[in-house]
Coordinates of C-alpha atoms in Angstrom, one line a residue:
M1 CA 0.0 0.0 0.0
F2 CA 1.1 3.5 -0.7
F3 CA -0.3 6.9 -0.1
V4 CA -0.8 9.6 -2.7
L5 CA -1.3 13.2 -1.6
P6 CA -3.7 15.5 -3.5
G7 CA -2.1 16.6 -6.7
E8 CA 0.8 14.2 -6.4
I9 CA 1.3 11.7 -9.2
R10 CA 2.7 8.3 -8.2
R11 CA 3.7 5.4 -10.4
A12 CA 3.4 1.9 -9.1
A13 CA 4.6 -1.3 -10.7
F14 CA 2.6 -4.5 -10.1
S15 CA 3.3 -8.1 -11.1
F16 CA 0.8 -10.9 -11.2
T17 CA 0.5 -14.3 -12.8
S18 CA -2.1 -14.4 -15.5
G19 CA -4.5 -17.2 -16.2
N20 CA -2.0 -18.8 -18.6
G21 CA 0.6 -18.9 -15.8
R22 CA 2.8 -16.2 -17.3
L23 CA 4.1 -13.4 -15.2
Q24 CA 2.6 -10.0 -16.2
N25 CA 3.9 -6.6 -15.2
I26 CA 1.9 -3.4 -15.3
M27 CA 2.7 0.2 -14.4
L28 CA -0.1 2.3 -12.9
K29 CA -0.2 6.1 -12.6
V30 CA -2.2 7.2 -9.6
C31 CA -3.2 10.8 -8.8
T32 CA -5.5 12.0 -6.0
L33 CA -7.5 14.8 -7.5
A34 CA -9.4 15.5 -4.2
S35 CA -9.6 14.0 -0.8
G36 CA -11.6 14.8 2.2
S37 CA -15.1 15.9 3.3
S38 CA -15.2 18.5 0.5
G39 CA -14.8 15.9 -2.2
N40 CA -13.1 12.7 -3.2
C41 CA -11.7 11.7 -6.6
T42 CA -8.7 9.6 -7.6
Y43 CA -7.4 9.0 -11.1
I44 CA -5.8 5.6 -12.0
S45 CA -4.3 4.7 -15.4
D46 CA -2.2 2.0 -17.0
G47 CA -1.7 4.2 -20.0
A48 CA -4.6 2.7 -22.0
T49 CA -7.4 2.6 -19.5
H50 CA -8.2 5.7 -17.5
L51 CA -10.4 5.3 -14.3
L52 CA -11.8 7.7 -11.8
I53 CA -12.5 6.4 -8.4
D54 CA -15.4 8.5 -7.2
A55 CA -16.4 11.9 -8.6
G56 CA -17.0 14.0 -5.4
I57 CA -15.9 17.3 -6.9
S58 CA -17.6 19.3 -9.6
A59 CA -17.3 18.1 -13.2
R60 CA -15.4 21.3 -14.0
A61 CA -12.9 20.7 -11.2
I62 CA -12.4 17.1 -12.4
T63 CA -12.0 18.3 -16.0
N64 CA -9.4 20.9 -15.0
A65 CA -7.5 18.4 -12.8
I66 CA -7.3 15.7 -15.4
A67 CA -6.3 18.2 -18.1
S68 CA -3.2 18.9 -16.0
L69 CA -2.4 15.1 -16.5
G70 CA -2.9 15.4 -20.3
I71 CA -6.3 13.8 -20.6
T72 CA -9.9 14.9 -21.2
P73 CA -13.1 13.5 -19.8
G74 CA -13.6 11.8 -23.1
D75 CA -10.5 9.7 -22.3
I76 CA -12.0 8.4 -19.1
S77 CA -12.9 4.7 -19.5
A78 CA -15.2 4.4 -16.5
I79 CA -16.0 5.8 -13.1
L80 CA -16.2 3.6 -10.0
I81 CA -18.4 5.0 -7.2
T82 CA -17.5 3.5 -3.8
H83 CA -20.7 4.8 -2.1
E84 CA -23.4 7.4 -2.6
H85 CA -22.4 10.2 -0.2
W86 CA -22.3 13.6 -1.8
D87 CA -18.5 14.0 -1.3
H88 CA -18.1 10.9 -3.6
I89 CA -20.8 11.7 -6.3
R90 CA -21.0 15.5 -6.7
G91 CA -19.7 15.6 -10.4
I92 CA -21.2 12.3 -11.6
E93 CA -24.3 13.6 -13.3
V94 CA -22.7 16.3 -15.4
L95 CA -19.8 14.0 -16.3
E96 CA -22.2 11.3 -17.5
K97 CA -24.5 13.7 -19.3
K98 CA -21.7 15.5 -21.2
W99 CA -19.3 12.5 -21.8
D100 CA -21.4 9.3 -21.6
I101 CA -18.9 7.6 -19.2
P102 CA -19.9 4.2 -17.8
I103 CA -20.5 4.2 -14.0
Y104 CA -19.7 1.2 -11.9
L105 CA -21.1 1.0 -8.4
A106 CA -19.4 -0.9 -5.6
S107 CA -22.6 -2.4 -4.2
E108 CA -26.3 -3.0 -4.8
G109 CA -27.1 -0.5 -2.0
T110 CA -25.1 2.2 -3.8
Y111 CA -26.8 1.3 -7.1
D112 CA -30.3 1.7 -5.5
A113 CA -29.4 4.9 -3.7
L114 CA -27.8 6.6 -6.8
R115 CA -30.7 5.4 -9.0
D116 CA -33.2 7.1 -6.6
M117 CA -31.1 10.3 -6.4
H118 CA -30.3 10.5 -10.2
P119 CA -32.8 8.4 -12.2
A120 CA -31.3 9.6 -15.5
L121 CA -28.0 7.9 -14.7
E122 CA -29.5 4.4 -14.5
K123 CA -28.9 3.7 -18.2
R124 CA -25.1 4.0 -17.6
M125 CA -24.9 2.4 -14.1
M126 CA -23.6 -1.1 -13.5
S127 CA -23.1 -2.8 -10.1
F128 CA -20.5 -5.2 -9.1
D129 CA -23.2 -7.3 -7.4
T130 CA -24.3 -10.1 -9.7
D131 CA -28.0 -9.8 -8.7
V132 CA -28.5 -6.3 -10.0

């Protein structure tokens, strides 16, 4: 485990054995865009796939932050929402509306809560729970 301070970019190398028994190495870029009760958002990329973990700051703030990393919202592959508190979802509706980004939700409870708060997002929401 390692910690990334807001605005700091860290690179981390990971090795794992794939299904065919071959050792695979990946390098991830991690940047905390915001952290705390005013909003949470983390960017993670392997260079080809670009993920946001939570979107708890405005879509404009997210757009500006990732622009400093050389990417646009259109480059974002998906957003993972850990839970439905405001400081984790503040920018989600505008990001989805403007950029049509898939939204993955960590639990069925988060799926239900976000669907109730933002019904228009349901078409792009997917839960990790298999029964949703």
